[in-house]
CSV table of C-alpha atoms in Angstrom, one decimal:
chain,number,residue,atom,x,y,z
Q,1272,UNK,CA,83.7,-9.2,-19.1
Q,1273,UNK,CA,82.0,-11.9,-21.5
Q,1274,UNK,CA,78.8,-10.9,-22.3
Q,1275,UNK,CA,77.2,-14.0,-21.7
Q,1276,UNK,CA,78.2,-14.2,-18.3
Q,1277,UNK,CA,75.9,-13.3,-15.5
Q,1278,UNK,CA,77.8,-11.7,-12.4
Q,1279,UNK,CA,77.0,-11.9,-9.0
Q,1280,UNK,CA,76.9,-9.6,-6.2
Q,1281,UNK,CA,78.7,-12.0,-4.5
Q,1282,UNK,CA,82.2,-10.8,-6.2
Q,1283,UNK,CA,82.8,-13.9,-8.9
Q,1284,UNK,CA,81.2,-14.7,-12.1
Q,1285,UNK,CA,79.1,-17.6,-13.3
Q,1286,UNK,CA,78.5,-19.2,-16.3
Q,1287,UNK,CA,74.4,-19.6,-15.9
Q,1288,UNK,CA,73.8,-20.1,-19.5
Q,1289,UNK,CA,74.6,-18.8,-22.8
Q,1290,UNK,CA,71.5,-17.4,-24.9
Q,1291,UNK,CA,72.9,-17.2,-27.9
Q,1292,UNK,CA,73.5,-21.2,-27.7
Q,1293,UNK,CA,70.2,-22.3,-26.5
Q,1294,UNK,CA,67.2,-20.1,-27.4
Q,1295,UNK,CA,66.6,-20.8,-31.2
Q,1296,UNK,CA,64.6,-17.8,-32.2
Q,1297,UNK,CA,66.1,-14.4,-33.0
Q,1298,UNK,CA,64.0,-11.7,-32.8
Q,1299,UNK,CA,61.2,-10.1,-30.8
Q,1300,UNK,CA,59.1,-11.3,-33.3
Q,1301,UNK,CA,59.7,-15.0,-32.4
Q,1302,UNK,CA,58.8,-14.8,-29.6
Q,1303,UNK,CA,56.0,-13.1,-30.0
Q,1304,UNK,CA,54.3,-15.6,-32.1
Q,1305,UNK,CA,55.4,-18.5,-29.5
Q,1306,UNK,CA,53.6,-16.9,-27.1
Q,1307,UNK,CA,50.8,-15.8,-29.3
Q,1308,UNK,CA,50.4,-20.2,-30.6
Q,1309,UNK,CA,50.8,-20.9,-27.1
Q,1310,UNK,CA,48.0,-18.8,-25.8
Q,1311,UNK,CA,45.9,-19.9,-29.1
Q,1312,UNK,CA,46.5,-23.4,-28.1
Q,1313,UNK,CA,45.4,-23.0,-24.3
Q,1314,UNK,CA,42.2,-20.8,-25.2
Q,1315,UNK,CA,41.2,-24.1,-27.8
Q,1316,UNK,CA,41.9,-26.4,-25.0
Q,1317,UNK,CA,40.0,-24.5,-22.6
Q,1318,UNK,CA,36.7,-24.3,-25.4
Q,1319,UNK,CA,37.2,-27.6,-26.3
Q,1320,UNK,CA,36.9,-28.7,-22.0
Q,1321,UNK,CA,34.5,-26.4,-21.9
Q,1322,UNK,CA,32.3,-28.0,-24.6
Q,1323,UNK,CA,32.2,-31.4,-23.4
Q,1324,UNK,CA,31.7,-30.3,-19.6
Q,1325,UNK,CA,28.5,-28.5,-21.4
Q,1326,UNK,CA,27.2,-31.6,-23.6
Q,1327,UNK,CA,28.0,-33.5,-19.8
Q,1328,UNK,CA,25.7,-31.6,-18.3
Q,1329,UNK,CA,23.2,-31.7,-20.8
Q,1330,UNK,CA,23.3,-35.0,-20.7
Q,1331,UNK,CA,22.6,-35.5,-17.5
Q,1332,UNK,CA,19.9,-33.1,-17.6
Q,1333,UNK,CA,18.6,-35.1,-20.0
Q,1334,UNK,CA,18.6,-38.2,-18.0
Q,1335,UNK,CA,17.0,-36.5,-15.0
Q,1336,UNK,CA,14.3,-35.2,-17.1
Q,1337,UNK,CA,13.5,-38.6,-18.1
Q,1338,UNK,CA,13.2,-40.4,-14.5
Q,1339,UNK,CA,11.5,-37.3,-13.3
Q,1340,UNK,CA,8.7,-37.5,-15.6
Q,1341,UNK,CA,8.5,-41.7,-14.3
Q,1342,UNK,CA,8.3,-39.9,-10.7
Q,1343,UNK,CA,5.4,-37.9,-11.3
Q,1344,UNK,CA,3.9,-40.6,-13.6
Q,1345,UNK,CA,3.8,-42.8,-10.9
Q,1346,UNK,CA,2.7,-40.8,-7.9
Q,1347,UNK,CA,0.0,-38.6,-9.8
Q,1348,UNK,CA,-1.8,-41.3,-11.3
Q,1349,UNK,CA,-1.2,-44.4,-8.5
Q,1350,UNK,CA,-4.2,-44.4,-6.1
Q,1351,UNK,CA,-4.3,-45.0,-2.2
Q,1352,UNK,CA,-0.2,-43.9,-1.7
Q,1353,UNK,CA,-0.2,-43.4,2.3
Q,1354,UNK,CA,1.4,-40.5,3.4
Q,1355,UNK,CA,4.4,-43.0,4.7
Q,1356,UNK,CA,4.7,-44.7,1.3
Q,1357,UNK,CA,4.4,-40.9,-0.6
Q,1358,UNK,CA,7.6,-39.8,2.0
Q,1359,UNK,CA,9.3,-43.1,0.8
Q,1360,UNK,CA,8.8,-42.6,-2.9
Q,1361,UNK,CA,10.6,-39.2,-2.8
Q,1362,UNK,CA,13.5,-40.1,-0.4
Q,1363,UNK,CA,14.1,-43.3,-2.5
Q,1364,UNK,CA,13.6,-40.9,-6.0
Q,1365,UNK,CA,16.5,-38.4,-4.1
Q,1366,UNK,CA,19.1,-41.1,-4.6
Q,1367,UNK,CA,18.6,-41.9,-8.3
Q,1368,UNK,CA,19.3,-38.1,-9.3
Q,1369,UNK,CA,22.3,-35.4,-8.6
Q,1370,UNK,CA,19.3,-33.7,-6.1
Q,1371,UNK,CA,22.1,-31.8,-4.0
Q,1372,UNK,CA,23.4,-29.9,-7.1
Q,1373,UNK,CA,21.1,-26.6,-7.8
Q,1374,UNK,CA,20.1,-27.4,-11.1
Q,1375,UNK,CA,18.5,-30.6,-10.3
Q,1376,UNK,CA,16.5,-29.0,-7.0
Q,1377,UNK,CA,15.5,-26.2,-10.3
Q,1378,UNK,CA,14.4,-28.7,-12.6
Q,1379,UNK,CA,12.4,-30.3,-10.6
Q,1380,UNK,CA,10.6,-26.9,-9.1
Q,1381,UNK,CA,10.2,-26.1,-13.2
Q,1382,UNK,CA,8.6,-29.5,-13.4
Q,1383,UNK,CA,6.2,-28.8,-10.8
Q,1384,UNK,CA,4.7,-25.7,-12.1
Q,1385,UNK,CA,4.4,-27.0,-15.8
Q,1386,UNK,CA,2.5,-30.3,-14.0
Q,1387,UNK,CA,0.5,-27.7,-11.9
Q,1388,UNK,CA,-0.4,-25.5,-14.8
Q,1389,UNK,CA,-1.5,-28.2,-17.2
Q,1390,UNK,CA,-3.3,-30.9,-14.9
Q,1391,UNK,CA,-6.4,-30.4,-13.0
Q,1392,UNK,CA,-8.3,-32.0,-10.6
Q,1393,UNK,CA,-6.8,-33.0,-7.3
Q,1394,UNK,CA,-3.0,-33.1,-8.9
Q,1395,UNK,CA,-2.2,-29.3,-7.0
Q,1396,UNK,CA,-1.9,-31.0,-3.9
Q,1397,UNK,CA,0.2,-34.0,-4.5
Q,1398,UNK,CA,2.3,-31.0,-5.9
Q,1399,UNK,CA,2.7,-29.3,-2.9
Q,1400,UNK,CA,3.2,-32.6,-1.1
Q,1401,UNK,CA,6.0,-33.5,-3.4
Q,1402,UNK,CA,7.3,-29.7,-3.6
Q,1403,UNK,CA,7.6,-29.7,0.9
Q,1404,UNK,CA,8.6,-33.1,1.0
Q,1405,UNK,CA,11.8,-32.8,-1.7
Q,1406,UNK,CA,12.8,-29.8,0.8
Q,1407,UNK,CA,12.0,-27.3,-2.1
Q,1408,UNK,CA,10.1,-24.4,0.0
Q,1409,UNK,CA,14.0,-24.2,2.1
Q,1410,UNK,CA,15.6,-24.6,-0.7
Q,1411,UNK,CA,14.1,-21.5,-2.8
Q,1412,UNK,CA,14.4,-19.1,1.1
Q,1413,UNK,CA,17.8,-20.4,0.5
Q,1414,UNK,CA,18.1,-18.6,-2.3
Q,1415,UNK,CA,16.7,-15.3,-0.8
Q,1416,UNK,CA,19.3,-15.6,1.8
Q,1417,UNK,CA,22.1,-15.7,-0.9
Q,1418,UNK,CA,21.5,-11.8,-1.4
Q,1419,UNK,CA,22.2,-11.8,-4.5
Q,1420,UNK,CA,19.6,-10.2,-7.0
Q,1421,UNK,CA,19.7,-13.2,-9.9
Q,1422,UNK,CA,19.0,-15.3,-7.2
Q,1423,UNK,CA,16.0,-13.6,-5.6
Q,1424,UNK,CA,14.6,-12.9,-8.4
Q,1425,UNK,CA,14.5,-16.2,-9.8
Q,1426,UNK,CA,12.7,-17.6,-6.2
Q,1427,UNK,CA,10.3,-14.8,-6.3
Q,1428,UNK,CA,9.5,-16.2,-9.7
Q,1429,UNK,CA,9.2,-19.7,-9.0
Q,1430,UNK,CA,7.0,-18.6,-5.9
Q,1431,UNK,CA,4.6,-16.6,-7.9
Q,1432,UNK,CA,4.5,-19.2,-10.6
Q,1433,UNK,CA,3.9,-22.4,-8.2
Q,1434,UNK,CA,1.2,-20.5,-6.8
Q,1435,UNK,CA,2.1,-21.4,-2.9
Q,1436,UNK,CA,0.5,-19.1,-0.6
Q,1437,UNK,CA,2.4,-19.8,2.9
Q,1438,UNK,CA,5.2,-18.2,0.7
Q,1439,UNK,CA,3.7,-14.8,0.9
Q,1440,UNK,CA,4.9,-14.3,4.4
Q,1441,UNK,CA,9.1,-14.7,3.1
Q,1442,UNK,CA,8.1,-12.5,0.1
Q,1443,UNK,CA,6.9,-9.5,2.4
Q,1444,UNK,CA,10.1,-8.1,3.3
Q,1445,UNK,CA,11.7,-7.8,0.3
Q,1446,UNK,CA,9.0,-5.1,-0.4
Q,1447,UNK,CA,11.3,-2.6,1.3
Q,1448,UNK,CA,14.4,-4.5,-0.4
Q,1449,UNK,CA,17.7,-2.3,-1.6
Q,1450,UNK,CA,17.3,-3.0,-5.1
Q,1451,UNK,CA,14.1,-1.5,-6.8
Q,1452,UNK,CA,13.4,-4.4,-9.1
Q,1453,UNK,CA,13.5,-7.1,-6.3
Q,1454,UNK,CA,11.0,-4.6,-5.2
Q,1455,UNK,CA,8.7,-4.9,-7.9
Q,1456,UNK,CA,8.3,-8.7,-8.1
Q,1457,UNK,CA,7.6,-8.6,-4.6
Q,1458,UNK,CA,4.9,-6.7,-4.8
Q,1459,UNK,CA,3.3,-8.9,-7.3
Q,1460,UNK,CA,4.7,-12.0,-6.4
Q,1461,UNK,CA,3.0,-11.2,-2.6
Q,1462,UNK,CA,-0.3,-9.9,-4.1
Q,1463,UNK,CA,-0.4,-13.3,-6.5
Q,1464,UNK,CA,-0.2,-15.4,-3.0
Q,1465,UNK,CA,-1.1,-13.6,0.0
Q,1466,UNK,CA,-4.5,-14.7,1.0
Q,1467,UNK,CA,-5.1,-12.1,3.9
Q,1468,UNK,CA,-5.8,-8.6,2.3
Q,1469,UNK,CA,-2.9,-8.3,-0.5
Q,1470,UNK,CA,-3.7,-5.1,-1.4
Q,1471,UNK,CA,-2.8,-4.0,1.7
Q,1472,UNK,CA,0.5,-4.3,1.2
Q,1473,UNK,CA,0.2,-0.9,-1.0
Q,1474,UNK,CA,0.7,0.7,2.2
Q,1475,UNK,CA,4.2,-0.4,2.8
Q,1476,UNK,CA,5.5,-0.3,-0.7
Q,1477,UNK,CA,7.0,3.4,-1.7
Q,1478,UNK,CA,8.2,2.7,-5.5
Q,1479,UNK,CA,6.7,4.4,-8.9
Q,1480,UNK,CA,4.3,1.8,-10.9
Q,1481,UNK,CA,4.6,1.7,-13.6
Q,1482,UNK,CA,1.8,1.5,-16.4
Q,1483,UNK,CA,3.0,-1.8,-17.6
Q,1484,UNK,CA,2.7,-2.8,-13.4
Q,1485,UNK,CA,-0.4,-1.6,-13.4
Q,1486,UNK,CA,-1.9,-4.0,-15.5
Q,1487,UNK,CA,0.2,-6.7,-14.1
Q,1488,UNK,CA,-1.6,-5.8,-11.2
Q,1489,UNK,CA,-5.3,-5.7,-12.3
Q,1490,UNK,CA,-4.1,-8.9,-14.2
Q,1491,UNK,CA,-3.6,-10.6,-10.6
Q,1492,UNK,CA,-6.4,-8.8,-9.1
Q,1493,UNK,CA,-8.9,-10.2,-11.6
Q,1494,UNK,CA,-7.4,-13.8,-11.8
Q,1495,UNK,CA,-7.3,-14.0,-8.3
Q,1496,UNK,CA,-10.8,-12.2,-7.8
Q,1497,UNK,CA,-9.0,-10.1,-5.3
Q,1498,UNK,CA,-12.8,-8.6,-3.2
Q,1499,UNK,CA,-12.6,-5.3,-3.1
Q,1500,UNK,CA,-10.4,-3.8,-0.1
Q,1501,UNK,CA,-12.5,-1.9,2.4
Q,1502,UNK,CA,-9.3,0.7,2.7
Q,1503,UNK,CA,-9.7,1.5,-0.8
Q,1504,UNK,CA,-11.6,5.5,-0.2
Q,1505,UNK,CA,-8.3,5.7,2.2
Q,1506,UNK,CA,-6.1,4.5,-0.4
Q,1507,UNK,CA,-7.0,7.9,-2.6
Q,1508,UNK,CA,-5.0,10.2,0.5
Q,1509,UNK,CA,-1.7,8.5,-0.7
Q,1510,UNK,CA,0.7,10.6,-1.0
Q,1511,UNK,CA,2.5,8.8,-4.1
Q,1512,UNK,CA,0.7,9.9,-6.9
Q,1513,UNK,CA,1.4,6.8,-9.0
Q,1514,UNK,CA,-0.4,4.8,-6.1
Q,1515,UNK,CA,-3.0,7.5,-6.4
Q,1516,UNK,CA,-3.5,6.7,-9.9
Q,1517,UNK,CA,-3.2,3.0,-9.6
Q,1518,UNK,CA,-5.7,2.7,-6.8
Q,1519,UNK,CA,-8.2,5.3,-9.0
Q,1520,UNK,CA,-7.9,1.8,-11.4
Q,1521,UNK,CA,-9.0,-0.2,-8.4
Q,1522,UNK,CA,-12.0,2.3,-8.1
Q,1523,UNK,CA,-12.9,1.7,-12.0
Q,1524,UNK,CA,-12.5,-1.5,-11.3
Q,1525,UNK,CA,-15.1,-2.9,-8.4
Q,1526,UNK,CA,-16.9,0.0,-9.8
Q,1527,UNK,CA,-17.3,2.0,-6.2
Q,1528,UNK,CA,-19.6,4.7,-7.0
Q,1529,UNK,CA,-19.0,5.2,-3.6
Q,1530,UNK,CA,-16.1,7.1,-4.0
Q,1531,UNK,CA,-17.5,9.6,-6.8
Q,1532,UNK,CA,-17.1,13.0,-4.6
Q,1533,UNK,CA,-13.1,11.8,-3.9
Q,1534,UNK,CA,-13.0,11.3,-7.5
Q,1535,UNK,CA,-14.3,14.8,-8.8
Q,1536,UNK,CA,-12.1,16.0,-6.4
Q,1537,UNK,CA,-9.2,14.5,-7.9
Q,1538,UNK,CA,-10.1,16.0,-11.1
Q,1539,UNK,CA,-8.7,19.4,-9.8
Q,1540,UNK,CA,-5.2,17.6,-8.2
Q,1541,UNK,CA,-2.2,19.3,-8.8
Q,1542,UNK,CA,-0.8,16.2,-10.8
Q,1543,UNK,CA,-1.3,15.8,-14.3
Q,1544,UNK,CA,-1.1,11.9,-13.7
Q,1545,UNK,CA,-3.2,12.0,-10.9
Q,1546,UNK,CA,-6.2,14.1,-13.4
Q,1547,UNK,CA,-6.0,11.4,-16.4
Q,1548,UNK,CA,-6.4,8.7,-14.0
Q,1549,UNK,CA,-9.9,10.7,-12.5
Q,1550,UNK,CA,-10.5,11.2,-16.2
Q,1551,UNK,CA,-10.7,7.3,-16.6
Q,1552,UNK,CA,-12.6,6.7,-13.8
Q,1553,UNK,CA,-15.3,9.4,-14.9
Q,1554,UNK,CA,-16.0,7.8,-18.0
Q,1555,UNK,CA,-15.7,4.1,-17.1
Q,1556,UNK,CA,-18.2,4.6,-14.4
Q,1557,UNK,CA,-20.3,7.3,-16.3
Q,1558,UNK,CA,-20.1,9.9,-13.8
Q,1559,UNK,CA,-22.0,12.6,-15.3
Q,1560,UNK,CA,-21.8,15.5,-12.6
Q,1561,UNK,CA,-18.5,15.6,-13.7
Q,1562,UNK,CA,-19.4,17.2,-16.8
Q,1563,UNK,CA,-18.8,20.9,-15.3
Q,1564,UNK,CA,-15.6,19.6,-13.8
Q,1565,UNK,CA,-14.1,18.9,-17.1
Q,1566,UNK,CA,-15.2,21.9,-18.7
Q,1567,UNK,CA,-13.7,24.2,-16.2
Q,1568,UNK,CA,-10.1,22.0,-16.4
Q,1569,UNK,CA,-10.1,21.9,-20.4
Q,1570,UNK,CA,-7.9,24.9,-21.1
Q,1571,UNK,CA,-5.4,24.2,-18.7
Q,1572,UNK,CA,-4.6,20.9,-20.0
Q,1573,UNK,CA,-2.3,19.7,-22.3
Q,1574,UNK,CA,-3.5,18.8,-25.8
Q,1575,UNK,CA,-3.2,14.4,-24.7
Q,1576,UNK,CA,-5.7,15.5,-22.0
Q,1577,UNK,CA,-7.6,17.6,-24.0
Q,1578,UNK,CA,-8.2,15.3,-26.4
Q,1579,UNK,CA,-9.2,12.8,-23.5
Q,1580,UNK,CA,-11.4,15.2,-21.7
Q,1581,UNK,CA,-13.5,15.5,-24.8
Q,1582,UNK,CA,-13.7,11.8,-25.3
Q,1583,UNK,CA,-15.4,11.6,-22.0
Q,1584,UNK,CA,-17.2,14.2,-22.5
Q,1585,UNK,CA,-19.3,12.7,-25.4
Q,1586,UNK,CA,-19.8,9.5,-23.1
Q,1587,UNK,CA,-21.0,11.3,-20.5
Q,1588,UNK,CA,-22.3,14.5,-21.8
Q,1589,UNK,CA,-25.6,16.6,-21.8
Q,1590,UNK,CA,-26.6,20.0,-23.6
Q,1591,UNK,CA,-23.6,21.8,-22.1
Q,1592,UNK,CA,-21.2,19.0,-23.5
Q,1593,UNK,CA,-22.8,19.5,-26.8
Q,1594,UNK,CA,-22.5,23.4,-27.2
Q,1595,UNK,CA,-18.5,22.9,-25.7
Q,1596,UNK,CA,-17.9,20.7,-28.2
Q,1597,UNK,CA,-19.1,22.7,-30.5
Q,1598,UNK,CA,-17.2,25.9,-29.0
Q,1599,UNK,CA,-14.0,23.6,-29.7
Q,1600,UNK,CA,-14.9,22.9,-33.2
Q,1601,UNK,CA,-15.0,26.5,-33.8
Q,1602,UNK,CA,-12.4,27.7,-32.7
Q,1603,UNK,CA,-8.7,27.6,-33.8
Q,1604,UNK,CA,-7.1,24.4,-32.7
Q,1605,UNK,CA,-4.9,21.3,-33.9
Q,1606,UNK,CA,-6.4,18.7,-36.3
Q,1607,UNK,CA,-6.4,16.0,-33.5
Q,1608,UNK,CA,-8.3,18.3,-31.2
Q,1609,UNK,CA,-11.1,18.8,-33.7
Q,1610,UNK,CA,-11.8,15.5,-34.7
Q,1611,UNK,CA,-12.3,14.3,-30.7
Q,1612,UNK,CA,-14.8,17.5,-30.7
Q,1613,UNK,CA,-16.5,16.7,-34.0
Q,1614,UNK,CA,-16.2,12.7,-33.2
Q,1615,UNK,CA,-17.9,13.8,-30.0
Q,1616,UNK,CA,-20.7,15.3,-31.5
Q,1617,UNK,CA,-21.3,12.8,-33.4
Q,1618,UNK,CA,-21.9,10.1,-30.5
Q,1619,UNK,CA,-23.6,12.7,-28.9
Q,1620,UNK,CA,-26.2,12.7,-32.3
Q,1621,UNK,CA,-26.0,16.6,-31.6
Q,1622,UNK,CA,-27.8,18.8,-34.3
Q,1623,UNK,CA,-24.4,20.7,-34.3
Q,1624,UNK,CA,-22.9,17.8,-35.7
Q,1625,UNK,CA,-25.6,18.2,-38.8
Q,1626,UNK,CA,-24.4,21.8,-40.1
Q,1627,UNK,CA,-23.0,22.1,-42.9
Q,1628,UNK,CA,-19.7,23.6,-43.5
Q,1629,UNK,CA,-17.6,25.6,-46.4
Q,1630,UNK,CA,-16.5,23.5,-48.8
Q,1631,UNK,CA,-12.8,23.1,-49.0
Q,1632,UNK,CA,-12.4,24.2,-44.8
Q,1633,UNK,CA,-10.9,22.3,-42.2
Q,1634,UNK,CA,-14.1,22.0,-40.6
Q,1635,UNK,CA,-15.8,20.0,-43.7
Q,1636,UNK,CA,-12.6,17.7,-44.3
Q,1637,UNK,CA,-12.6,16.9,-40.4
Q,1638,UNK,CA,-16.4,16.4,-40.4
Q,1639,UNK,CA,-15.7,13.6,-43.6
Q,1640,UNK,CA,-13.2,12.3,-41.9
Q,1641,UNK,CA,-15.7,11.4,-39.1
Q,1642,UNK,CA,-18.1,10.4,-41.4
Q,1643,UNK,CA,-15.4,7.7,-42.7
Q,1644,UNK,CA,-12.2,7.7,-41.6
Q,1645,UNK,CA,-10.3,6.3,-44.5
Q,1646,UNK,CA,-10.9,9.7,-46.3
């Protein structure tokens, strides 16, 4: 049979084409690099469509940029604007921008808070106006709805930004949300708007904090002026022992003195997080009775918290502090611990800090050291 005949199942033959005759390359090789300029052509093609729908769109964010700037020109500064003639403006404005595509409805909500952020006076409000009336607020629960992290995230952040309280109330549930990081804006996204209690929601909200949340947190708390929750002795019978330690801050904090027997107590908790954090609160507030506590949990701690216990206890310390210290000092430890216990003596202008020691010993470098540190 000719080999460049095709044969049917049908029973005959027929002459489909011969390959020989009509394909021009050769070898594997060929066709390879057909292929190969044929894909390289397609990918460039792609790039180069790719590029100018890009420099498009910047463009036209350009151009939006530009006539929102004249919108908020005109309605910030243009006196006696009924609330008819206001509704107008921004239906009218609608039409002269791409306001159904999502980075429009974003640009102008990024607008908003940089206007709200760097204007004062009465400007928040027309803000808000302009923010309900463009459909914004149902645009960004839209984006909750989506489920999708990116997008939650992002209207958590506008939210917390733009400073809208009534948004607290869609933020709340996403406290308890799947993902842990959704989480975590929540809670201070809810406690930067919420304008009923915000702490509160500490009770609902089951995730470590972190250290870098923490100060997030008394960031917010002290922006916002947050009054002092009248749970907060409750607060220290979590049984999370970052929330523990977090809500110890709070204590330091609005300074609650109140709360100085739950505080020694804590000083003996289980959990070595849960001690540092009493540790802080004993020498921000200057609780002196704690000075037996400290003494009694010194050898069980590790050397970070030994070397914090001794800091406090020349803040706070009396007599006994001094002749600890200077038990530490003379005894066989690390470097680091006896500097804190010679440092200590020092701020405690303790005679033992006036001895004199052997020349060439630990003790005398350590005590020079104190004396000046760059030695």
């Amino acid at each position: 049979m000719n080999p460049n005949l095709i044969q049917f199942t049908f029973g005959f033959n027929l002459p489909l084409f011969a390959l020989n005759d009509y394909i021009w390359f050769d070898s594997a090789i060929d066709l390879f690099l057909i292929f190969f300029v044929g894909l390289f052509s397609f990918v460039l093609l792609f790039l180069f469509r790719l590029k100018r729908k890009r420099l498009a769109l910047e463009d036209q964010e350009k151009v939006a940029q530009y006539k929102i700037y004249g919108f908020f020109s005109s309605i910030l500064f243009e006196e006696s604007l009924s609330e008819q003639d206001f509704n107008r403006k921004v239906e009218k404005f609608k039409k002269k921008i791409p306001f159904k595509k999502r980075w429009c409805k974003e640009l102008l909500i990024e607008n908003i808070i940089d206007l709200d952020k760097n204007l004062k006076g009465n400007q928040k409000e027309i803000l808000v106006k302009a923010y309900l009336q463009f459909g914004l607020f149902t645009y960004m629960k839209s984006l909750l709805e989506t489920g999708r992290w990116y997008y939650i995230s992002k209207a958590l952040y506008y939210w917390r930004e733009l400073g809208y309280a009534p948004s607290s109330k869609a933020i709340y549930p996403f406290v308890k949300y799947k993902n842990m990081q959704i989480r975590t804006a929540a809670l201070l996204a809810y406690i930067s708007l919420s304008e009923e209690d915000p702490l509160k929601i500490l009770e609902d909200y089951a995730d470590f904090i972190s250290p870098i949340d923490e100060l997030k947190l008394i960031d917010i708390i002290q922006r916002k002026k947050i009054k002092k929750p009248a749970q907060l002795g409750q607060w220290l019978d979590f049984n999370i022992p970052t929330h523990v330690g977090f809500v110890l801050k709070l204590v330091a904090h609005y300074n609650a003195l109140e709360y100085k027997d739950k505080v020694l107590e804590l000083l003996e908790n289980e959990n070595e997080h849960i001690r540092k954090s009493a540790l802080n609160v004993v020498k921000k507030l200057y609780i002196s009775d704690a000075e037996s506590y400290l003494i009694k949990m010194y050898q069980q701690e590790s050397e970070e918290t030994k070397i914090f216990i001794l800091d406090t206890l020349s803040e706070i310390g009396s007599t006994e502090a001094e002749n600890f210290l200077y038990e530490v000092v003379n005894s066989q430890n690390r470097s680091e611990i006896l500097l804190a216990a010679m440092e200590g003596l020092k701020r405690l202008d303790s005679e033992y800090f006036q001895k004199e020691y052997a020349p060439q010993s630990t003790l005398a470098a350590v005590k020079k050291h104190v004396l000046d540190p760059h030695i």
